[in-house]
């Protein structure tokens, strides 16, 4: 879809901090993220909501979420994550994406938009991406 920012990321027209990629899916950092390590996972084929994909495609998407989630848990030494979709939300990017955010015991969070989290300092997205990538598949 020509005016979709995520399709442009998939096409390489817009740079991103890639965490994981396979034939069907891609994960990258949310540069406007709620927390340090806030990642997103998408299917490469454009679709706005879960209804635009087959169950098999959604299975591929969740398989990638599982890989990235495991890497984030290791990179941030936590077993707590918030994983979620803003389904059909009129604001924001209209390409289905799953957020993965590291959480911490006692952080008081629970609702994605109000996560207190740990804000990324110094905007070191390259360092964050490398830290997470180093744990993919391990
Ligand atoms: Zn798209």
PDB file of N, CA and C in Angstrom, residues 18-81:
ATOM      1  N   UNK A  18      15.788  -2.776  12.665  1.00  0.00           N
ATOM      2  CA  UNK A  18      15.227  -4.114  12.530  1.00  0.00           C
ATOM      3  C   UNK A  18      15.730  -5.026  13.649  1.00  0.00           C
ATOM      4  N   UNK A  19      14.791  -5.778  14.221  1.00  0.00           N
ATOM      5  CA  UNK A  19      15.120  -6.733  15.273  1.00  0.00           C
ATOM      6  C   UNK A  19      15.095  -8.157  14.754  1.00  0.00           C
ATOM      7  N   UNK A  20      14.194  -8.412  13.824  1.00  0.00           N
ATOM      8  CA  UNK A  20      14.014  -9.764  13.301  1.00  0.00           C
ATOM      9  C   UNK A  20      13.297  -9.649  11.962  1.00  0.00           C
ATOM     10  N   UNK A  21      13.632 -10.582  11.051  1.00  0.00           N
ATOM     11  CA  UNK A  21      12.950 -10.588   9.762  1.00  0.00           C
ATOM     12  C   UNK A  21      12.951 -11.999   9.214  1.00  0.00           C
ATOM     13  N   UNK A  22      11.823 -12.416   8.649  1.00  0.00           N
ATOM     14  CA  UNK A  22      11.783 -13.654   7.877  1.00  0.00           C
ATOM     15  C   UNK A  22      10.957 -13.381   6.627  1.00  0.00           C
ATOM     16  N   UNK A  23      10.576 -14.443   5.900  1.00  0.00           N
ATOM     17  CA  UNK A  23       9.904 -14.237   4.614  1.00  0.00           C
ATOM     18  C   UNK A  23       8.594 -13.468   4.758  1.00  0.00           C
ATOM     19  N   UNK A  24       7.912 -13.654   5.880  1.00  0.00           N
ATOM     20  CA  UNK A  24       6.558 -13.106   6.020  1.00  0.00           C
ATOM     21  C   UNK A  24       6.429 -11.967   6.999  1.00  0.00           C
ATOM     22  N   UNK A  25       7.384 -11.827   7.891  1.00  0.00           N
ATOM     23  CA  UNK A  25       7.198 -10.864   8.969  1.00  0.00           C
ATOM     24  C   UNK A  25       8.464 -10.064   9.219  1.00  0.00           C
ATOM     25  N   UNK A  26       8.291  -9.012   9.963  1.00  0.00           N
ATOM     26  CA  UNK A  26       9.436  -8.169  10.314  1.00  0.00           C
ATOM     27  C   UNK A  26       9.149  -7.528  11.670  1.00  0.00           C
ATOM     28  N   UNK A  27      10.196  -7.342  12.438  1.00  0.00           N
ATOM     29  CA  UNK A  27      10.082  -6.667  13.727  1.00  0.00           C
ATOM     30  C   UNK A  27      11.100  -5.542  13.775  1.00  0.00           C
ATOM     31  N   UNK A  28      10.687  -4.430  14.338  1.00  0.00           N
ATOM     32  CA  UNK A  28      11.575  -3.272  14.448  1.00  0.00           C
ATOM     33  C   UNK A  28      11.188  -2.482  15.682  1.00  0.00           C
ATOM     34  N   UNK A  29      12.091  -1.591  16.083  1.00  0.00           N
ATOM     35  CA  UNK A  29      11.824  -0.762  17.257  1.00  0.00           C
ATOM     36  C   UNK A  29      10.772   0.287  16.955  1.00  0.00           C
ATOM     37  N   UNK A  30       9.947   0.581  17.959  1.00  0.00           N
ATOM     38  CA  UNK A  30       9.032   1.715  17.892  1.00  0.00           C
ATOM     39  C   UNK A  30       9.818   2.938  18.354  1.00  0.00           C
ATOM     40  N   UNK A  31      10.171   3.826  17.425  1.00  0.00           N
ATOM     41  CA  UNK A  31      11.021   4.971  17.802  1.00  0.00           C
ATOM     42  C   UNK A  31      10.241   6.007  18.603  1.00  0.00           C
ATOM     43  N   UNK A  32       8.909   5.827  18.685  1.00  0.00           N
ATOM     44  CA  UNK A  32       8.107   6.665  19.579  1.00  0.00           C
ATOM     45  C   UNK A  32       7.603   5.824  20.742  1.00  0.00           C
ATOM     46  N   UNK A  33       8.398   4.816  21.099  1.00  0.00           N
ATOM     47  CA  UNK A  33       7.948   3.800  22.033  1.00  0.00           C
ATOM     48  C   UNK A  33       7.696   4.304  23.443  1.00  0.00           C
ATOM     49  N   UNK A  34       6.912   3.506  24.159  1.00  0.00           N
ATOM     50  CA  UNK A  34       6.583   3.832  25.550  1.00  0.00           C
ATOM     51  C   UNK A  34       7.744   3.512  26.474  1.00  0.00           C
ATOM     52  N   UNK A  35       8.566   2.543  26.081  1.00  0.00           N
ATOM     53  CA  UNK A  35       9.647   2.096  26.955  1.00  0.00           C
ATOM     54  C   UNK A  35      10.883   1.792  26.128  1.00  0.00           C
ATOM     55  N   UNK A  36      12.011   1.761  26.786  1.00  0.00           N
ATOM     56  CA  UNK A  36      13.242   1.254  26.191  1.00  0.00           C
ATOM     57  C   UNK A  36      12.985  -0.201  25.796  1.00  0.00           C
ATOM     58  N   UNK A  37      13.207  -0.535  24.542  1.00  0.00           N
ATOM     59  CA  UNK A  37      12.991  -1.899  24.079  1.00  0.00           C
ATOM     60  C   UNK A  37      11.615  -2.159  23.501  1.00  0.00           C
ATOM     61  N   UNK A  38      10.804  -1.126  23.368  1.00  0.00           N
ATOM     62  CA  UNK A  38       9.461  -1.247  22.789  1.00  0.00           C
ATOM     63  C   UNK A  38       9.588  -1.645  21.312  1.00  0.00           C
ATOM     64  N   UNK A  39       9.107  -2.836  21.002  1.00  0.00           N
ATOM     65  CA  UNK A  39       9.228  -3.385  19.650  1.00  0.00           C
ATOM     66  C   UNK A  39       7.858  -3.537  19.005  1.00  0.00           C
ATOM     67  N   UNK A  40       7.852  -3.627  17.691  1.00  0.00           N
ATOM     68  CA  UNK A  40       6.635  -3.925  16.946  1.00  0.00           C
ATOM     69  C   UNK A  40       6.928  -5.074  16.005  1.00  0.00           C
ATOM     70  N   UNK A  41       5.900  -5.891  15.747  1.00  0.00           N
ATOM     71  CA  UNK A  41       6.021  -6.994  14.804  1.00  0.00           C
ATOM     72  C   UNK A  41       4.877  -6.868  13.807  1.00  0.00           C
ATOM     73  N   UNK A  42       5.216  -6.974  12.518  1.00  0.00           N
ATOM     74  CA  UNK A  42       4.193  -6.863  11.470  1.00  0.00           C
ATOM     75  C   UNK A  42       4.350  -8.010  10.481  1.00  0.00           C
ATOM     76  N   UNK A  43       3.265  -8.277   9.752  1.00  0.00           N
ATOM     77  CA  UNK A  43       3.374  -9.103   8.557  1.00  0.00           C
ATOM     78  C   UNK A  43       3.758  -8.178   7.408  1.00  0.00           C
ATOM     79  N   UNK A  44       4.556  -8.689   6.475  1.00  0.00           N
ATOM     80  CA  UNK A  44       5.019  -7.830   5.385  1.00  0.00           C
ATOM     81  C   UNK A  44       3.875  -7.448   4.445  1.00  0.00           C
ATOM     82  N   UNK A  45       2.931  -8.343   4.274  1.00  0.00           N
ATOM     83  CA  UNK A  45       1.791  -8.037   3.404  1.00  0.00           C
ATOM     84  C   UNK A  45       0.873  -7.067   4.133  1.00  0.00           C
ATOM     85  N   UNK A  46       0.459  -6.013   3.452  1.00  0.00           N
ATOM     86  CA  UNK A  46      -0.362  -4.999   4.105  1.00  0.00           C
ATOM     87  C   UNK A  46      -1.739  -5.536   4.478  1.00  0.00           C
ATOM     88  N   UNK A  47      -2.166  -5.181   5.665  1.00  0.00           N
ATOM     89  CA  UNK A  47      -3.527  -5.432   6.106  1.00  0.00           C
ATOM     90  C   UNK A  47      -3.775  -4.522   7.287  1.00  0.00           C
ATOM     91  N   UNK A  48      -5.010  -4.056   7.434  1.00  0.00           N
ATOM     92  CA  UNK A  48      -5.295  -3.082   8.486  1.00  0.00           C
ATOM     93  C   UNK A  48      -5.620  -3.746   9.822  1.00  0.00           C
ATOM     94  N   UNK A  49      -6.335  -4.857   9.768  1.00  0.00           N
ATOM     95  CA  UNK A  49      -6.757  -5.505  11.011  1.00  0.00           C
ATOM     96  C   UNK A  49      -6.562  -7.018  10.894  1.00  0.00           C
ATOM     97  N   UNK A  50      -6.854  -7.731  11.966  1.00  0.00           N
ATOM     98  CA  UNK A  50      -6.725  -9.194  11.931  1.00  0.00           C
ATOM     99  C   UNK A  50      -7.622  -9.812  10.854  1.00  0.00           C
ATOM    100  N   UNK A  51      -8.692  -9.122  10.470  1.00  0.00           N
ATOM    101  CA  UNK A  51      -9.617  -9.680   9.489  1.00  0.00           C
ATOM    102  C   UNK A  51      -9.060  -9.655   8.073  1.00  0.00           C
ATOM    103  N   UNK A  52      -7.967  -8.955   7.867  1.00  0.00           N
ATOM    104  CA  UNK A  52      -7.366  -8.867   6.534  1.00  0.00           C
ATOM    105  C   UNK A  52      -6.347  -9.977   6.281  1.00  0.00           C
ATOM    106  N   UNK A  53      -6.169 -10.874   7.259  1.00  0.00           N
ATOM    107  CA  UNK A  53      -5.184 -11.942   7.114  1.00  0.00           C
ATOM    108  C   UNK A  53      -5.839 -13.299   7.342  1.00  0.00           C
ATOM    109  N   UNK A  54      -5.187 -14.334   6.814  1.00  0.00           N
ATOM    110  CA  UNK A  54      -5.667 -15.694   7.050  1.00  0.00           C
ATOM    111  C   UNK A  54      -5.199 -16.158   8.429  1.00  0.00           C
ATOM    112  N   UNK A  55      -5.868 -17.174   8.987  1.00  0.00           N
ATOM    113  CA  UNK A  55      -5.385 -17.729  10.252  1.00  0.00           C
ATOM    114  C   UNK A  55      -3.926 -18.183  10.157  1.00  0.00           C
ATOM    115  N   UNK A  56      -3.524 -18.718   8.999  1.00  0.00           N
ATOM    116  CA  UNK A  56      -2.123 -19.157   8.851  1.00  0.00           C
ATOM    117  C   UNK A  56      -1.181 -17.961   8.925  1.00  0.00           C
ATOM    118  N   UNK A  57      -1.545 -16.865   8.289  1.00  0.00           N
ATOM    119  CA  UNK A  57      -0.699 -15.668   8.352  1.00  0.00           C
ATOM    120  C   UNK A  57      -0.609 -15.146   9.786  1.00  0.00           C
ATOM    121  N   UNK A  58      -1.731 -15.146  10.486  1.00  0.00           N
ATOM    122  CA  UNK A  58      -1.707 -14.680  11.874  1.00  0.00           C
ATOM    123  C   UNK A  58      -0.842 -15.597  12.733  1.00  0.00           C
ATOM    124  N   UNK A  59      -0.832 -16.897  12.388  1.00  0.00           N
ATOM    125  CA  UNK A  59       0.040 -17.829  13.086  1.00  0.00           C
ATOM    126  C   UNK A  59       1.508 -17.488  12.862  1.00  0.00           C
ATOM    127  N   UNK A  60       1.848 -17.113  11.626  1.00  0.00           N
ATOM    128  CA  UNK A  60       3.224 -16.702  11.323  1.00  0.00           C
ATOM    129  C   UNK A  60       3.585 -15.453  12.113  1.00  0.00           C
ATOM    130  N   UNK A  61       2.649 -14.526  12.175  1.00  0.00           N
ATOM    131  CA  UNK A  61       2.887 -13.280  12.913  1.00  0.00           C
ATOM    132  C   UNK A  61       3.166 -13.586  14.386  1.00  0.00           C
ATOM    133  N   UNK A  62       2.324 -14.419  14.980  1.00  0.00           N
ATOM    134  CA  UNK A  62       2.505 -14.724  16.408  1.00  0.00           C
ATOM    135  C   UNK A  62       3.752 -15.552  16.660  1.00  0.00           C
ATOM    136  N   UNK A  63       4.158 -16.365  15.669  1.00  0.00           N
ATOM    137  CA  UNK A  63       5.418 -17.085  15.798  1.00  0.00           C
ATOM    138  C   UNK A  63       6.593 -16.114  15.891  1.00  0.00           C
ATOM    139  N   UNK A  64       6.529 -15.041  15.116  1.00  0.00           N
ATOM    140  CA  UNK A  64       7.576 -14.022  15.165  1.00  0.00           C
ATOM    141  C   UNK A  64       7.495 -13.234  16.464  1.00  0.00           C
ATOM    142  N   UNK A  65       6.286 -12.957  16.930  1.00  0.00           N
ATOM    143  CA  UNK A  65       6.125 -12.279  18.223  1.00  0.00           C
ATOM    144  C   UNK A  65       6.793 -13.104  19.316  1.00  0.00           C
ATOM    145  N   UNK A  66       6.609 -14.413  19.248  1.00  0.00           N
ATOM    146  CA  UNK A  66       7.204 -15.297  20.261  1.00  0.00           C
ATOM    147  C   UNK A  66       8.730 -15.207  20.251  1.00  0.00           C
ATOM    148  N   UNK A  67       9.326 -15.196  19.062  1.00  0.00           N
ATOM    149  CA  UNK A  67      10.793 -15.090  18.960  1.00  0.00           C
ATOM    150  C   UNK A  67      11.288 -13.764  19.527  1.00  0.00           C
ATOM    151  N   UNK A  68      10.648 -12.671  19.123  1.00  0.00           N
ATOM    152  CA  UNK A  68      11.100 -11.350  19.563  1.00  0.00           C
ATOM    153  C   UNK A  68      10.853 -11.178  21.061  1.00  0.00           C
ATOM    154  N   UNK A  69       9.718 -11.683  21.537  1.00  0.00           N
ATOM    155  CA  UNK A  69       9.410 -11.575  22.968  1.00  0.00           C
ATOM    156  C   UNK A  69      10.476 -12.291  23.797  1.00  0.00           C
ATOM    157  N   UNK A  70      10.887 -13.470  23.351  1.00  0.00           N
ATOM    158  CA  UNK A  70      11.919 -14.217  24.086  1.00  0.00           C
ATOM    159  C   UNK A  70      13.227 -13.431  24.112  1.00  0.00           C
ATOM    160  N   UNK A  71      13.558 -12.794  22.995  1.00  0.00           N
ATOM    161  CA  UNK A  71      14.799 -12.012  22.926  1.00  0.00           C
ATOM    162  C   UNK A  71      14.720 -10.788  23.846  1.00  0.00           C
ATOM    163  N   UNK A  72      13.568 -10.141  23.881  1.00  0.00           N
ATOM    164  CA  UNK A  72      13.408  -8.963  24.747  1.00  0.00           C
ATOM    165  C   UNK A  72      13.494  -9.374  26.215  1.00  0.00           C
ATOM    166  N   UNK A  73      12.882 -10.511  26.548  1.00  0.00           N
ATOM    167  CA  UNK A  73      12.973 -10.983  27.937  1.00  0.00           C
ATOM    168  C   UNK A  73      14.432 -11.166  28.350  1.00  0.00           C
ATOM    169  N   UNK A  74      15.225 -11.746  27.467  1.00  0.00           N
ATOM    170  CA  UNK A  74      16.642 -11.964  27.798  1.00  0.00           C
ATOM    171  C   UNK A  74      17.406 -10.643  27.813  1.00  0.00           C
ATOM    172  N   UNK A  75      17.168  -9.797  26.816  1.00  0.00           N
ATOM    173  CA  UNK A  75      17.918  -8.539  26.702  1.00  0.00           C
ATOM    174  C   UNK A  75      17.657  -7.619  27.892  1.00  0.00           C
ATOM    175  N   UNK A  76      16.417  -7.666  28.416  1.00  0.00           N
ATOM    176  CA  UNK A  76      16.042  -6.759  29.508  1.00  0.00           C
ATOM    177  C   UNK A  76      15.911  -7.476  30.854  1.00  0.00           C
ATOM    178  N   UNK A  77      16.318  -8.745  30.872  1.00  0.00           N
ATOM    179  CA  UNK A  77      16.327  -9.512  32.119  1.00  0.00           C
ATOM    180  C   UNK A  77      14.994  -9.399  32.849  1.00  0.00           C
ATOM    181  N   UNK A  78      13.914  -9.657  32.101  1.00  0.00           N
ATOM    182  CA  UNK A  78      12.584  -9.627  32.701  1.00  0.00           C
ATOM    183  C   UNK A  78      11.757 -10.762  32.121  1.00  0.00           C
ATOM    184  N   UNK A  79      10.730 -11.178  32.845  1.00  0.00           N
ATOM    185  CA  UNK A  79       9.784 -12.152  32.304  1.00  0.00           C
ATOM    186  C   UNK A  79       8.418 -11.515  32.114  1.00  0.00           C
ATOM    187  N   UNK A  80       8.343 -10.195  32.314  1.00  0.00           N
ATOM    188  CA  UNK A  80       7.061  -9.486  32.206  1.00  0.00           C
ATOM    189  C   UNK A  80       7.076  -8.640  30.936  1.00  0.00           C
ATOM    190  N   UNK A  81       6.025  -8.816  30.115  1.00  0.00           N
ATOM    191  CA  UNK A  81       5.885  -8.015  28.899  1.00  0.00           C
ATOM    192  C   UNK A  81       4.443  -7.561  28.785  1.00  0.00           C
TER     193      UNK A  81
END
